[in-house]
């Protein structure tokens, strides 16, 4: 039975989940997130997740726990480790605000994944500065931003021509162009065709994910880091790696993080395109904004277009769980939670249930412009707070540039089976691998 049912007054302590509720959390919240792939979403798992709308049971489970136990955090054990499940937007805001101390984002599983990239990285040369923190704390330099717009425009044009020849724009066709642009943005134009680089990254991200640990493919890791070192040494100043090198930062350790951020940004961008294809009035507003702006400039992007990208992140968060580990004991509502506790938040619950308000299952990009999203402690765009997603600024810029290039002079229609319609609520789970668009001039 719950130790603090809903409606109970303040108590010296926090509720502990019953064994039955621990099983519910594992079955509906933790395991589906792991099965889908926290480091890299898996095609087969995403297809099954969309058929079942797998995020809905997680949302319903967390809502039920909040109803039974109160605002929490709810204490439980998962995988032999103490865990505190966040149930209240204010608590989520506190964890984000107090990252990285005392809530560190580098839980053991993340450290294992990152170590796979760093294990063979060369020691920095004397006098060189290595940045281990998030490598994208602010918008990229102007020369990089201008190059992002140019490179995306070129790759988007090639992608549209291929879509016209194939009769449809699919994930595979879009991803080919997305990754060519990503490699050019991170490492320069010479890296455009280096698919082996990002193929090995995908292999390492799967091996270094947050599922059952298994040894990283050593040969793939060696080949990946060899390619990173070679490409980074030759990267031009208008690439992320080249700009970092000019600033006195060794980019070798940052390249995997930038490329991983682009791995997240591709699905976000195609889902945003799907939202606009299903909402002609929003697509018309984007086109009008682009016409007034004269296209996408490298120093920024039209605000409504950016809002559409952020709304795609809210509706389908790339990482369904936010995880932090406490570096010291922390006080919560009169109780002390010990150091080493994993704090977990189900992002679909915060984005799609009561904390999200009336916009929960609707496409409302306007909230990112009128202050509603900024005022809500429930929304976690690209990680949010101090523990924000590495590369978020550059990937947001690239995503907006892609949408601008695709929508300029073209209309996109979703092909059956259509997962999005203007009249129905936005589904909580959307398989980006299955999206297909008809592309028409206009």
Coordinates of C-alpha atoms in Angstrom, one line a residue:
X1 CA 0.0 0.0 0.0
X2 CA 1.2 3.6 -0.5
X3 CA 2.8 5.2 2.5
X4 CA 1.3 8.6 1.6
X5 CA -2.0 8.5 -0.3
X6 CA -3.3 11.4 -2.3
X7 CA -4.9 14.0 -0.2
X8 CA -2.8 13.2 2.9
X9 CA -1.3 16.0 4.9
X10 CA 2.5 16.8 5.0
X11 CA 4.5 14.0 6.6
X12 CA 8.2 13.7 7.6
X13 CA 9.1 11.4 4.8
X14 CA 8.4 10.7 1.1
X15 CA 6.2 8.0 -0.2
X16 CA 7.6 4.6 -1.1
X17 CA 6.2 2.6 -4.0
X18 CA 4.6 -0.7 -3.3
X19 CA 6.1 -3.8 -4.9
X20 CA 3.1 -3.8 -7.4
X21 CA 3.7 -0.2 -8.3
X22 CA 7.5 -0.7 -8.7
X23 CA 6.5 -3.4 -11.2
X24 CA 4.2 -1.0 -13.0
X25 CA 7.0 1.6 -13.3
X26 CA 9.4 -1.0 -14.6
X27 CA 6.9 -2.4 -17.1
X28 CA 5.3 0.8 -18.4
X29 CA 7.9 3.5 -17.9
X30 CA 11.5 2.2 -17.7
X31 CA 11.5 -0.9 -19.9
X32 CA 9.7 0.6 -23.0
X33 CA 12.2 3.5 -22.9
X34 CA 15.1 1.1 -22.8
X35 CA 13.6 -1.1 -25.5
X36 CA 13.1 1.9 -27.9
X37 CA 16.8 2.8 -27.4
X38 CA 17.7 5.8 -25.3
X39 CA 21.0 6.4 -27.1
X40 CA 19.6 5.7 -30.6
X41 CA 16.0 4.9 -31.5
X42 CA 15.6 1.5 -33.1
X43 CA 13.5 1.0 -36.3
X44 CA 11.7 -2.2 -35.3
X45 CA 11.1 -1.0 -31.7
X46 CA 9.7 2.3 -33.0
X47 CA 7.2 0.5 -35.3
X48 CA 5.9 -1.6 -32.5
X49 CA 5.8 1.4 -30.1
X50 CA 3.6 3.4 -32.6
X51 CA 1.2 0.5 -33.0
X52 CA 0.8 0.2 -29.3
X53 CA 1.1 4.0 -28.7
X54 CA 3.7 2.9 -26.1
X55 CA 4.1 6.3 -24.4
X56 CA 0.4 6.3 -23.4
X57 CA 0.8 3.6 -20.7
X58 CA 3.8 5.4 -19.3
X59 CA 1.7 8.6 -19.1
X60 CA -1.2 6.8 -17.5
X61 CA 1.0 5.0 -15.0
X62 CA 2.7 8.2 -13.8
X63 CA -0.6 10.0 -13.5
X64 CA -2.0 7.1 -11.5
X65 CA 1.0 7.2 -9.2
X66 CA 0.6 11.0 -8.7
X67 CA -3.1 10.4 -7.8
X68 CA -2.2 7.6 -5.3
X69 CA 0.9 9.0 -3.7
X70 CA 0.7 12.7 -4.0
X71 CA 3.5 15.0 -5.5
X72 CA 6.4 12.8 -4.4
X73 CA 9.1 12.3 -5.4
X74 CA 8.2 8.6 -5.2
X75 CA 10.9 6.4 -3.9
X76 CA 11.5 3.0 -5.3
X77 CA 14.2 0.6 -6.5
X78 CA 15.0 -0.2 -10.1
X79 CA 17.9 -2.5 -11.2
X80 CA 19.1 -2.7 -7.7
X81 CA 19.6 1.1 -7.4
X82 CA 17.6 3.6 -5.3
X83 CA 15.4 5.8 -7.5
X84 CA 13.2 8.8 -7.0
X85 CA 10.5 9.2 -9.6
X86 CA 9.6 12.8 -10.2
X87 CA 5.8 13.5 -10.2
X88 CA 5.6 17.2 -9.8
X89 CA 6.7 20.0 -12.3
X90 CA 8.2 22.0 -9.5
X91 CA 10.5 19.1 -8.6
X92 CA 11.5 18.6 -12.2
X93 CA 12.3 22.3 -12.4
X94 CA 14.5 22.0 -9.3
X95 CA 16.5 19.0 -10.6
X96 CA 17.1 20.9 -13.9
X97 CA 18.0 24.1 -12.1
X98 CA 20.4 22.3 -9.8
X99 CA 22.3 20.4 -12.5
X100 CA 25.2 19.5 -12.3
X101 CA 25.4 19.9 -8.6
X102 CA 23.9 18.1 -6.7
X103 CA 22.1 16.4 -9.7
X104 CA 24.7 15.2 -12.1
X105 CA 23.6 14.1 -15.6
X106 CA 26.5 11.6 -15.9
X107 CA 24.7 8.6 -14.4
X108 CA 26.7 5.4 -14.6
X109 CA 25.1 4.3 -17.8
X110 CA 25.9 7.6 -19.5
X111 CA 29.5 7.4 -18.3
X112 CA 29.9 4.0 -19.8
X113 CA 28.5 5.2 -23.1
X114 CA 30.7 8.2 -23.3
X115 CA 33.8 6.2 -22.2
X116 CA 33.4 4.2 -25.4
X117 CA 34.3 7.3 -27.4
X118 CA 37.0 8.7 -25.1
X119 CA 38.9 5.5 -24.3
X120 CA 41.1 5.8 -27.4
X121 CA 41.1 9.6 -27.8
X122 CA 44.6 11.1 -27.9
X123 CA 46.0 13.1 -25.1
X124 CA 45.8 16.8 -25.8
X125 CA 49.0 18.5 -27.0
X126 CA 50.7 20.8 -24.5
X127 CA 48.9 24.1 -24.1
X128 CA 45.8 22.8 -25.8
X129 CA 42.4 23.1 -24.0
X130 CA 40.0 20.3 -23.9
X131 CA 36.3 21.0 -23.2
X132 CA 34.5 18.1 -21.6
X133 CA 31.3 20.1 -20.9
X134 CA 28.5 20.5 -23.3
X135 CA 30.1 21.8 -26.4
X136 CA 27.4 24.1 -27.6
X137 CA 26.5 26.5 -24.8
X138 CA 25.7 29.3 -27.1
X139 CA 24.8 29.9 -30.8
X140 CA 27.7 28.9 -33.2
X141 CA 30.0 31.6 -34.6
X142 CA 28.6 33.6 -37.5
X143 CA 30.9 31.9 -40.1
X144 CA 29.7 28.5 -38.9
X145 CA 26.0 29.6 -38.8
X146 CA 26.2 31.0 -42.4
X147 CA 27.8 27.7 -43.5
X148 CA 25.0 25.7 -41.9
X149 CA 22.4 27.5 -43.9
X150 CA 24.4 27.1 -47.2
X151 CA 25.2 23.4 -46.6
X152 CA 21.7 22.5 -45.6
X153 CA 20.3 24.4 -48.6
X154 CA 22.5 22.4 -51.0
X155 CA 21.7 19.0 -49.4
X156 CA 18.0 19.8 -49.1
X157 CA 17.9 20.5 -52.9
X158 CA 19.5 17.2 -53.7
X159 CA 17.1 15.4 -51.3
X160 CA 14.1 17.0 -53.0
X161 CA 15.4 16.0 -56.5
X162 CA 15.8 12.4 -55.3
X163 CA 12.3 12.5 -53.7
X164 CA 10.9 13.7 -57.0
X165 CA 12.6 10.8 -58.8
X166 CA 11.4 8.3 -56.2
X167 CA 7.9 9.6 -56.1
X168 CA 8.0 10.3 -52.3
X169 CA 10.1 11.7 -49.5
X170 CA 10.9 8.9 -47.0
X171 CA 12.9 8.8 -43.8
X172 CA 15.7 7.0 -45.6
X173 CA 15.9 9.6 -48.3
X174 CA 15.8 12.4 -45.8
X175 CA 18.3 10.8 -43.5
X176 CA 20.8 10.5 -46.4
X177 CA 20.8 14.3 -47.0
X178 CA 20.5 15.1 -43.2
X179 CA 23.7 13.2 -42.4
X180 CA 25.6 14.6 -45.4
X181 CA 24.8 18.1 -44.1
X182 CA 25.6 17.1 -40.5
X183 CA 29.1 15.8 -41.5
X184 CA 29.7 18.9 -43.5
X185 CA 28.6 21.2 -40.6
X186 CA 30.7 19.3 -38.0
X187 CA 33.8 18.4 -40.0
X188 CA 33.7 20.4 -43.3
X189 CA 32.7 19.6 -46.9
X190 CA 35.3 16.9 -47.4
X191 CA 33.5 14.7 -44.9
X192 CA 30.2 14.9 -46.8
X193 CA 30.4 11.4 -48.2
X194 CA 32.1 9.7 -45.2
X195 CA 29.2 7.4 -44.4
X196 CA 31.5 5.0 -42.7
X197 CA 32.1 7.6 -40.0
X198 CA 28.5 8.0 -39.0
X199 CA 27.7 4.3 -39.6
X200 CA 30.3 3.4 -37.0
X201 CA 29.0 6.1 -34.7
X202 CA 25.5 4.5 -34.9
X203 CA 27.1 1.1 -34.1
X204 CA 28.8 2.5 -31.0
X205 CA 25.7 4.4 -29.8
X206 CA 23.7 1.2 -30.0
X207 CA 26.4 -0.7 -28.1
X208 CA 26.9 2.1 -25.6
X209 CA 23.2 2.7 -25.0
X210 CA 21.4 2.4 -21.7
X211 CA 20.2 -1.1 -22.1
X212 CA 22.1 -4.2 -20.8
X213 CA 25.8 -3.2 -21.0
X214 CA 27.9 -5.1 -23.6
X215 CA 31.4 -4.6 -24.8
X216 CA 31.8 -1.9 -27.4
X217 CA 33.0 -3.2 -30.8
X218 CA 36.7 -2.4 -30.4
X219 CA 37.5 -2.4 -34.1
X220 CA 34.6 0.0 -34.9
X221 CA 35.6 2.3 -32.1
X222 CA 39.2 2.4 -33.3
X223 CA 38.1 3.1 -36.9
X224 CA 35.7 5.7 -35.7
X225 CA 38.2 7.6 -33.6
X226 CA 40.9 7.4 -36.3
X227 CA 38.5 9.0 -38.8
X228 CA 37.5 11.6 -36.2
X229 CA 41.1 12.6 -35.6
X230 CA 41.9 12.7 -39.3
X231 CA 38.8 14.7 -40.2
X232 CA 39.1 17.1 -37.3
X233 CA 42.7 17.9 -38.1
X234 CA 41.6 19.0 -41.6
X235 CA 38.3 20.7 -40.7
X236 CA 38.0 24.2 -42.2
X237 CA 37.2 27.2 -40.0
X238 CA 33.6 27.4 -41.0
X239 CA 32.9 23.9 -39.5
X240 CA 32.3 23.2 -35.8
X241 CA 35.5 21.2 -35.4
X242 CA 37.6 23.9 -37.3
X243 CA 36.1 26.7 -35.2
X244 CA 36.8 24.8 -32.0
X245 CA 40.4 24.2 -33.1
X246 CA 40.9 27.8 -33.9
X247 CA 39.6 28.7 -30.4
X248 CA 42.3 26.5 -28.9
X249 CA 40.0 23.6 -28.1
X250 CA 40.8 20.0 -29.1
X251 CA 37.7 19.0 -31.0
X252 CA 38.3 15.2 -31.0
X253 CA 36.3 14.6 -27.9
X254 CA 33.5 16.9 -29.0
X255 CA 32.9 15.5 -32.5
X256 CA 31.0 12.4 -31.2
X257 CA 28.8 14.6 -29.1
X258 CA 28.0 17.0 -32.0
X259 CA 27.2 14.1 -34.3
X260 CA 25.1 12.4 -31.7
X261 CA 23.1 15.6 -31.3
X262 CA 22.5 15.5 -35.1
X263 CA 21.3 12.0 -34.6
X264 CA 18.6 13.3 -32.4
X265 CA 17.8 16.3 -34.7
X266 CA 16.9 14.3 -37.8
X267 CA 13.8 12.7 -36.4
X268 CA 12.8 16.0 -34.7
X269 CA 13.0 17.7 -38.1
X270 CA 11.0 15.1 -40.1
X271 CA 8.3 15.0 -37.4
X272 CA 8.1 18.8 -37.5
X273 CA 7.6 18.5 -41.3
X274 CA 4.8 15.9 -40.6
X275 CA 3.1 18.3 -38.2
X276 CA 3.2 21.1 -40.8
X277 CA 2.0 18.8 -43.5
X278 CA -1.0 17.9 -41.3
X279 CA -1.7 21.6 -40.4
X280 CA -1.9 23.7 -43.6
X281 CA -2.6 26.9 -41.7
X282 CA 0.7 26.6 -39.7
X283 CA 2.6 25.7 -42.9
X284 CA 1.2 28.8 -44.5
X285 CA 2.4 30.9 -41.6
X286 CA 5.9 29.4 -41.9
X287 CA 6.0 30.3 -45.6
X288 CA 4.8 33.8 -45.0
X289 CA 7.4 34.3 -42.3
X290 CA 10.1 33.0 -44.6
X291 CA 8.9 35.3 -47.4
X292 CA 9.1 38.3 -45.2
X293 CA 12.5 37.3 -43.9
X294 CA 13.8 36.7 -47.4
X295 CA 14.8 33.1 -46.6
X296 CA 16.8 31.7 -43.7
X297 CA 19.8 33.8 -42.6
X298 CA 22.7 32.1 -41.0
X299 CA 22.6 34.4 -37.9
X300 CA 19.3 33.0 -36.8
X301 CA 15.9 31.7 -38.0
X302 CA 12.4 33.0 -38.1
X303 CA 10.8 32.6 -34.7
X304 CA 7.7 30.8 -35.7
X305 CA 9.7 28.2 -37.6
X306 CA 11.9 27.7 -34.6
X307 CA 8.8 27.3 -32.5
X308 CA 7.6 24.5 -34.7
X309 CA 10.8 22.6 -34.2
X310 CA 10.5 23.1 -30.4
X311 CA 6.9 21.9 -30.5
X312 CA 8.0 18.7 -32.3
X313 CA 10.4 18.1 -29.4
X314 CA 7.7 18.7 -26.9
X315 CA 5.2 16.3 -28.5
X316 CA 7.7 13.6 -29.1
X317 CA 10.7 14.1 -26.8
X318 CA 13.8 12.4 -28.3
X319 CA 14.7 10.9 -24.8
X320 CA 11.7 9.7 -23.0
X321 CA 13.5 9.7 -19.6
X322 CA 15.4 12.5 -17.9
X323 CA 17.9 10.9 -15.5
X324 CA 20.1 12.6 -12.9
X325 CA 22.1 11.1 -10.0
X326 CA 22.5 12.9 -6.7
X327 CA 26.0 13.6 -5.7
X328 CA 25.0 14.2 -2.1
X329 CA 22.0 13.7 0.2
X330 CA 19.2 16.1 -0.7
X331 CA 16.2 17.3 1.3
X332 CA 12.7 17.0 -0.1
X333 CA 9.5 17.8 1.8
X334 CA 11.0 17.1 5.2
X335 CA 12.8 13.9 4.0
X336 CA 16.5 13.2 3.1
X337 CA 17.2 11.3 0.0
X338 CA 20.6 9.7 0.1
X339 CA 23.5 10.4 -2.3
X340 CA 23.6 8.1 -5.3
X341 CA 19.9 8.1 -5.9
X342 CA 18.8 8.2 -9.5
X343 CA 16.1 10.9 -10.1
X344 CA 14.0 10.0 -13.1
X345 CA 11.3 12.0 -14.9
X346 CA 9.0 10.5 -17.6
X347 CA 9.1 13.4 -20.1
X348 CA 6.0 12.2 -22.0
X349 CA 4.0 12.6 -18.8
X350 CA 5.2 16.1 -18.2
X351 CA 4.7 17.1 -21.8
X352 CA 1.4 15.3 -22.5
X353 CA -0.6 15.1 -19.3
X354 CA -2.0 17.5 -16.6
X355 CA 1.3 19.4 -16.3
X356 CA 1.1 20.4 -20.0
X357 CA -2.3 22.0 -19.6
X358 CA -4.9 22.2 -22.4
X359 CA -2.2 22.0 -25.2
X360 CA -1.2 18.5 -24.1
X361 CA -2.2 16.6 -27.3
X362 CA -2.4 19.5 -29.7
X363 CA 0.1 21.1 -32.1
X364 CA 0.5 24.6 -30.5
X365 CA 3.8 26.2 -31.6
X366 CA 2.5 29.6 -30.6
X367 CA 3.2 28.7 -26.9
X368 CA 6.9 29.0 -27.7
X369 CA 6.4 32.7 -28.7
X370 CA 3.8 34.0 -26.2
X371 CA 5.6 33.0 -23.0
X372 CA 3.4 30.0 -22.0
X373 CA 6.2 27.4 -22.7
X374 CA 8.8 29.5 -20.9
X375 CA 6.6 29.8 -17.9
X376 CA 5.9 26.1 -17.6
X377 CA 8.3 24.1 -15.4
X378 CA 7.0 20.9 -17.1
X379 CA 8.6 21.4 -20.5
X380 CA 12.1 20.1 -21.1
X381 CA 13.2 21.2 -24.6
X382 CA 16.5 19.5 -25.6
X383 CA 17.3 18.6 -22.0
X384 CA 16.8 22.2 -20.7
X385 CA 18.7 23.9 -17.9
X386 CA 22.4 23.4 -17.2
X387 CA 22.3 19.9 -18.5
X388 CA 21.1 20.9 -21.9
X389 CA 21.6 18.8 -25.0
X390 CA 25.1 19.2 -26.4
X391 CA 24.9 20.8 -29.8
X392 CA 21.3 22.1 -29.3
X393 CA 21.8 25.5 -30.8
X394 CA 23.5 24.3 -34.0
X395 CA 21.0 21.4 -34.4
X396 CA 18.1 23.7 -34.0
X397 CA 19.6 26.0 -36.6
X398 CA 20.1 23.1 -39.0
X399 CA 16.5 21.8 -38.4
X400 CA 15.0 25.2 -39.1
X401 CA 17.2 25.5 -42.2
X402 CA 16.0 22.1 -43.5
X403 CA 12.4 23.0 -43.0
X404 CA 12.9 26.4 -44.7
X405 CA 14.6 24.8 -47.7
X406 CA 12.0 22.0 -48.0
X407 CA 8.9 24.3 -47.6
X408 CA 10.1 27.0 -50.0
X409 CA 8.2 26.3 -53.2
X410 CA 7.0 22.8 -52.2
X411 CA 3.9 21.4 -50.5
X412 CA 4.1 18.1 -48.5
X413 CA 1.2 15.7 -48.0
X414 CA 1.4 12.7 -45.7
X415 CA 0.8 9.4 -47.4
X416 CA -1.3 6.6 -45.9
X417 CA -1.4 5.3 -43.3
X418 CA -1.8 8.9 -42.0
X419 CA -0.8 9.2 -38.3
X420 CA -1.7 12.9 -38.1
X421 CA -4.9 14.7 -39.1
X422 CA -6.0 18.2 -38.3
X423 CA -9.1 17.1 -36.3
X424 CA -7.6 14.3 -34.1
X425 CA -5.4 14.6 -31.1
X426 CA -1.7 14.4 -31.9
X427 CA -0.6 10.7 -31.2
X428 CA 1.7 10.3 -28.2
X429 CA 4.0 8.0 -30.2
X430 CA 5.1 8.6 -33.8
X431 CA 7.4 6.4 -35.8
X432 CA 9.5 8.7 -37.9
X433 CA 10.9 5.8 -39.8
X434 CA 7.5 5.2 -41.4
X435 CA 6.7 8.7 -42.5
X436 CA 6.2 9.2 -46.2
X437 CA 5.4 12.4 -48.0
X438 CA 4.1 13.3 -51.5
X439 CA 6.0 16.4 -52.7
X440 CA 4.3 18.8 -55.0
X441 CA 5.4 22.2 -56.3
X442 CA 3.7 25.2 -54.7

